[in-house]
C-alpha atoms as an extended CHARMM CRD file, in Angstrom:
* protein
*
       135  EXT
         1         1  UNK       CA            -22.6570000000       15.9580000000     -127.5400000000  PROA      1               0.0000000000
         2         2  UNK       CA            -23.7670000000       17.1410000000     -130.9650000000  PROA      2               0.0000000000
         3         3  UNK       CA            -22.0800000000       15.6580000000     -134.0250000000  PROA      3               0.0000000000
         4         4  UNK       CA            -20.5440000000       19.0300000000     -134.9130000000  PROA      4               0.0000000000
         5         5  UNK       CA            -19.5540000000       19.9510000000     -131.3410000000  PROA      5               0.0000000000
         6         6  UNK       CA            -15.9970000000       19.7400000000     -130.0820000000  PROA      6               0.0000000000
         7         7  UNK       CA            -14.5910000000       19.4860000000     -126.5850000000  PROA      7               0.0000000000
         8         8  UNK       CA            -11.2560000000       20.2660000000     -124.9680000000  PROA      8               0.0000000000
         9         9  UNK       CA             -8.6550000000       17.6700000000     -124.0830000000  PROA      9               0.0000000000
        10        10  UNK       CA             -9.8470000000       17.6700000000     -120.4630000000  PROA      10              0.0000000000
        11        11  UNK       CA            -13.4840000000       17.2320000000     -121.4320000000  PROA      11              0.0000000000
        12        12  UNK       CA            -12.6200000000       14.4830000000     -123.9120000000  PROA      12              0.0000000000
        13        13  UNK       CA            -10.5420000000       12.7560000000     -121.2620000000  PROA      13              0.0000000000
        14        14  UNK       CA            -13.4090000000       12.9360000000     -118.7770000000  PROA      14              0.0000000000
        15        15  UNK       CA            -15.8590000000       11.6020000000     -121.3610000000  PROA      15              0.0000000000
        16        16  UNK       CA            -13.5470000000        8.7180000000     -122.2760000000  PROA      16              0.0000000000
        17        17  UNK       CA            -12.3390000000        8.0400000000     -118.7350000000  PROA      17              0.0000000000
        18        18  UNK       CA             -8.7180000000        8.7350000000     -119.6120000000  PROA      18              0.0000000000
        19        19  UNK       CA             -6.2200000000       11.2990000000     -118.3160000000  PROA      19              0.0000000000
        20        20  UNK       CA             -5.3240000000       14.1950000000     -120.6140000000  PROA      20              0.0000000000
        21        21  UNK       CA             -1.7270000000       12.9350000000     -120.6680000000  PROA      21              0.0000000000
        22        22  UNK       CA             -2.9190000000        9.7070000000     -122.3240000000  PROA      22              0.0000000000
        23        23  UNK       CA             -4.8630000000       11.6690000000     -124.9400000000  PROA      23              0.0000000000
        24        24  UNK       CA             -1.7720000000       13.7050000000     -125.7470000000  PROA      24              0.0000000000
        25        25  UNK       CA              0.2630000000       10.4720000000     -126.0300000000  PROA      25              0.0000000000
        26        26  UNK       CA             -2.3260000000        8.9110000000     -128.3510000000  PROA      26              0.0000000000
        27        27  UNK       CA             -2.1290000000       12.0390000000     -130.4930000000  PROA      27              0.0000000000
        28        28  UNK       CA              1.6780000000       11.9070000000     -130.5010000000  PROA      28              0.0000000000
        29        29  UNK       CA              1.6680000000        8.3190000000     -131.8150000000  PROA      29              0.0000000000
        30        30  UNK       CA             -1.1400000000        8.9790000000     -134.3110000000  PROA      30              0.0000000000
        31        31  UNK       CA             -3.9900000000        6.9660000000     -132.7820000000  PROA      31              0.0000000000
        32        32  UNK       CA             -6.2450000000       10.0030000000     -132.4140000000  PROA      32              0.0000000000
        33        33  UNK       CA             -5.7310000000       13.2540000000     -134.2910000000  PROA      33              0.0000000000
        34        34  UNK       CA             -7.9520000000       16.0090000000     -132.9070000000  PROA      34              0.0000000000
        35        35  UNK       CA             -8.6370000000       19.2110000000     -134.7690000000  PROA      35              0.0000000000
        36        36  UNK       CA             -7.0290000000       22.4320000000     -133.5870000000  PROA      36              0.0000000000
        37        37  UNK       CA             -8.9460000000       25.5450000000     -132.6720000000  PROA      37              0.0000000000
        38        38  UNK       CA             -7.8110000000       28.9980000000     -133.7430000000  PROA      38              0.0000000000
        39        39  UNK       CA             -5.9830000000       29.3710000000     -130.4360000000  PROA      39              0.0000000000
        40        40  UNK       CA             -4.0920000000       26.1030000000     -131.0300000000  PROA      40              0.0000000000
        41        41  UNK       CA             -6.0190000000       24.1130000000     -128.4400000000  PROA      41              0.0000000000
        42        42  UNK       CA             -7.0900000000       20.5870000000     -129.2660000000  PROA      42              0.0000000000
        43        43  UNK       CA            -10.7110000000       20.1680000000     -130.3350000000  PROA      43              0.0000000000
        44        44  UNK       CA            -12.0500000000       16.6270000000     -129.9640000000  PROA      44              0.0000000000
        45        45  UNK       CA            -15.0620000000       15.6060000000     -132.0270000000  PROA      45              0.0000000000
        46        46  UNK       CA            -17.6020000000       12.9780000000     -130.8730000000  PROA      46              0.0000000000
        47        47  UNK       CA            -15.8910000000       10.4550000000     -133.1730000000  PROA      47              0.0000000000
        48        48  UNK       CA            -12.5770000000       11.1630000000     -131.4070000000  PROA      48              0.0000000000
        49        49  UNK       CA            -14.1760000000       10.5450000000     -128.0140000000  PROA      49              0.0000000000
        50        50  UNK       CA            -15.6790000000        7.3030000000     -129.3350000000  PROA      50              0.0000000000
        51        51  UNK       CA            -12.2320000000        6.2480000000     -130.5940000000  PROA      51              0.0000000000
        52        52  UNK       CA            -10.7340000000        7.0750000000     -127.1810000000  PROA      52              0.0000000000
        53        53  UNK       CA            -13.3350000000        4.9090000000     -125.4360000000  PROA      53              0.0000000000
        54        54  UNK       CA            -12.5600000000        2.1140000000     -127.9080000000  PROA      54              0.0000000000
        55        55  UNK       CA             -8.8560000000        2.4280000000     -127.1000000000  PROA      55              0.0000000000
        56        56  UNK       CA             -9.4930000000        2.4800000000     -123.3610000000  PROA      56              0.0000000000
        57        57  UNK       CA            -11.4710000000       -0.7520000000     -123.5740000000  PROA      57              0.0000000000
        58        58  UNK       CA             -8.9180000000       -2.4450000000     -125.8350000000  PROA      58              0.0000000000
        59        59  UNK       CA             -6.0590000000       -1.4170000000     -123.5360000000  PROA      59              0.0000000000
        60        60  UNK       CA             -8.0120000000       -2.6370000000     -120.4890000000  PROA      60              0.0000000000
        61        61  UNK       CA             -8.1210000000       -6.0430000000     -122.1970000000  PROA      61              0.0000000000
        62        62  UNK       CA             -4.3400000000       -5.9020000000     -122.4970000000  PROA      62              0.0000000000
        63        63  UNK       CA             -3.9990000000       -5.2340000000     -126.2170000000  PROA      63              0.0000000000
        64        64  UNK       CA             -0.7270000000       -3.5450000000     -127.1430000000  PROA      64              0.0000000000
        65        65  UNK       CA             -0.6340000000       -0.1340000000     -128.7860000000  PROA      65              0.0000000000
        66        66  UNK       CA              0.1460000000       -1.7750000000     -132.1430000000  PROA      66              0.0000000000
        67        67  UNK       CA             -2.7410000000       -4.2140000000     -131.6790000000  PROA      67              0.0000000000
        68        68  UNK       CA             -4.9790000000       -1.2340000000     -130.8780000000  PROA      68              0.0000000000
        69        69  UNK       CA             -3.8100000000        0.4760000000     -134.0520000000  PROA      69              0.0000000000
        70        70  UNK       CA             -4.7690000000       -2.6340000000     -136.0310000000  PROA      70              0.0000000000
        71        71  UNK       CA             -8.0970000000       -3.0080000000     -134.2140000000  PROA      71              0.0000000000
        72        72  UNK       CA             -8.9670000000        0.6230000000     -134.9570000000  PROA      72              0.0000000000
        73        73  UNK       CA             -8.0840000000        0.0650000000     -138.5890000000  PROA      73              0.0000000000
        74        74  UNK       CA            -10.2910000000       -3.0180000000     -138.7390000000  PROA      74              0.0000000000
        75        75  UNK       CA            -13.1020000000       -1.2020000000     -136.9210000000  PROA      75              0.0000000000
        76        76  UNK       CA            -13.0690000000        1.5810000000     -139.5100000000  PROA      76              0.0000000000
        77        77  UNK       CA            -12.8990000000       -0.8470000000     -142.4550000000  PROA      77              0.0000000000
        78        78  UNK       CA            -16.4150000000       -1.8270000000     -143.5960000000  PROA      78              0.0000000000
        79        79  UNK       CA            -14.8840000000       -4.5610000000     -145.7780000000  PROA      79              0.0000000000
        80        80  UNK       CA            -13.0420000000       -6.1880000000     -142.8850000000  PROA      80              0.0000000000
        81        81  UNK       CA            -13.3320000000       -9.8600000000     -142.1730000000  PROA      81              0.0000000000
        82        82  UNK       CA            -14.3370000000      -10.7920000000     -138.6470000000  PROA      82              0.0000000000
        83        83  UNK       CA            -11.8100000000      -13.6380000000     -139.0230000000  PROA      83              0.0000000000
        84        84  UNK       CA             -9.0260000000      -11.0230000000     -138.8780000000  PROA      84              0.0000000000
        85        85  UNK       CA            -10.3700000000       -9.6340000000     -135.6260000000  PROA      85              0.0000000000
        86        86  UNK       CA            -10.9050000000      -13.0880000000     -134.1530000000  PROA      86              0.0000000000
        87        87  UNK       CA             -7.3760000000      -14.1360000000     -135.1240000000  PROA      87              0.0000000000
        88        88  UNK       CA             -5.8610000000      -11.1070000000     -133.3890000000  PROA      88              0.0000000000
        89        89  UNK       CA             -7.9910000000      -11.6760000000     -130.2810000000  PROA      89              0.0000000000
        90        90  UNK       CA             -7.1050000000      -15.3830000000     -130.2530000000  PROA      90              0.0000000000
        91        91  UNK       CA             -3.3920000000      -14.6050000000     -130.4870000000  PROA      91              0.0000000000
        92        92  UNK       CA             -3.7430000000      -12.1750000000     -127.6100000000  PROA      92              0.0000000000
        93        93  UNK       CA             -5.6700000000      -14.7470000000     -125.5420000000  PROA      93              0.0000000000
        94        94  UNK       CA             -2.9400000000      -17.3300000000     -126.2190000000  PROA      94              0.0000000000
        95        95  UNK       CA             -0.3050000000      -14.8560000000     -125.0200000000  PROA      95              0.0000000000
        96        96  UNK       CA             -2.3410000000      -14.2630000000     -121.8410000000  PROA      96              0.0000000000
        97        97  UNK       CA             -2.5420000000      -18.0320000000     -121.2520000000  PROA      97              0.0000000000
        98        98  UNK       CA              1.2380000000      -18.2750000000     -121.6300000000  PROA      98              0.0000000000
        99        99  UNK       CA              1.7630000000      -15.4060000000     -119.1920000000  PROA      99              0.0000000000
       100       100  UNK       CA             -0.6030000000      -17.0490000000     -116.6810000000  PROA      100             0.0000000000
       101       101  UNK       CA              1.3970000000      -20.2970000000     -116.9290000000  PROA      101             0.0000000000
       102       102  UNK       CA              4.6410000000      -18.3630000000     -116.3780000000  PROA      102             0.0000000000
       103       103  UNK       CA              3.1800000000      -16.5660000000     -113.3670000000  PROA      103             0.0000000000
       104       104  UNK       CA              1.9180000000      -19.8470000000     -111.8770000000  PROA      104             0.0000000000
       105       105  UNK       CA              5.3930000000      -21.3240000000     -112.2470000000  PROA      105             0.0000000000
       106       106  UNK       CA              6.9570000000      -18.2830000000     -110.5860000000  PROA      106             0.0000000000
       107       107  UNK       CA              4.3870000000      -18.4660000000     -107.8080000000  PROA      107             0.0000000000
       108       108  UNK       CA              5.1260000000      -22.1570000000     -107.1990000000  PROA      108             0.0000000000
       109       109  UNK       CA              8.8870000000      -21.5670000000     -107.1050000000  PROA      109             0.0000000000
       110       110  UNK       CA              8.5660000000      -18.6300000000     -104.7390000000  PROA      110             0.0000000000
       111       111  UNK       CA              6.1700000000      -20.6350000000     -102.5580000000  PROA      111             0.0000000000
       112       112  UNK       CA              8.7580000000      -23.4270000000     -102.2590000000  PROA      112             0.0000000000
       113       113  UNK       CA             11.3950000000      -20.8980000000     -101.1980000000  PROA      113             0.0000000000
       114       114  UNK       CA              9.0680000000      -19.3650000000      -98.6270000000  PROA      114             0.0000000000
       115       115  UNK       CA              8.2640000000      -22.8010000000      -97.2220000000  PROA      115             0.0000000000
       116       116  UNK       CA             12.0030000000      -23.6150000000      -96.9940000000  PROA      116             0.0000000000
       117       117  UNK       CA             12.7610000000      -20.4590000000      -94.9980000000  PROA      117             0.0000000000
       118       118  UNK       CA             12.4560000000      -20.7250000000      -91.2200000000  PROA      118             0.0000000000
       119       119  UNK       CA             11.7200000000      -17.0160000000      -90.8980000000  PROA      119             0.0000000000
       120       120  UNK       CA             13.2460000000      -16.8170000000      -87.4380000000  PROA      120             0.0000000000
       121       121  UNK       CA             16.1870000000      -15.0590000000      -85.7880000000  PROA      121             0.0000000000
       122       122  UNK       CA             18.8190000000      -17.1600000000      -87.5890000000  PROA      122             0.0000000000
       123       123  UNK       CA             20.7300000000      -15.5080000000      -90.4510000000  PROA      123             0.0000000000
       124       124  UNK       CA             20.5500000000      -18.4610000000      -92.8450000000  PROA      124             0.0000000000
       125       125  UNK       CA             17.8680000000      -17.9100000000      -95.4630000000  PROA      125             0.0000000000
       126       126  UNK       CA             17.1270000000      -20.2240000000      -98.3920000000  PROA      126             0.0000000000
       127       127  UNK       CA             15.4450000000      -17.3500000000     -100.2340000000  PROA      127             0.0000000000
       128       128  UNK       CA             18.5910000000      -15.2330000000     -100.2280000000  PROA      128             0.0000000000
       129       129  UNK       CA             20.7430000000      -18.2890000000     -100.9620000000  PROA      129             0.0000000000
       130       130  UNK       CA             18.6170000000      -19.0730000000     -104.0160000000  PROA      130             0.0000000000
       131       131  UNK       CA             18.7110000000      -15.4800000000     -105.2480000000  PROA      131             0.0000000000
       132       132  UNK       CA             22.4810000000      -15.3990000000     -104.8560000000  PROA      132             0.0000000000
       133       133  UNK       CA             22.9760000000      -18.6750000000     -106.7190000000  PROA      133             0.0000000000
       134       134  UNK       CA             21.1800000000      -17.6020000000     -109.9170000000  PROA      134             0.0000000000
       135       135  UNK       CA             22.9950000000      -15.7980000000     -112.7350000000  PROA      135             0.0000000000
């Protein structure tokens, strides 16, 4: 793709590996602002496609939309400090570790309930009893 070339929303989506609906959403929230052709159609530049790929990768790592907005801002800032980027990534990694711990706890609790259930023809079920006892 030439630096001055533009592509349609579908072509940009294909190039970035994202559905057109996602591109339209990113435009709606101001993450990517494509040009408009005379007919009103979106015209994505190579820099837009690069930004979309950046966003796809950041989202695949679990960064929130607001984190992506900040990461894009830092990426475009030649005076940025890598400490800012590292801090954001570290915070995100800490949140992932917390979520993993929560999921392990849930898994252990559910495993105990499964082990307590006979799973036979009888109607008594510790799983249902436990679900019914929680508010």
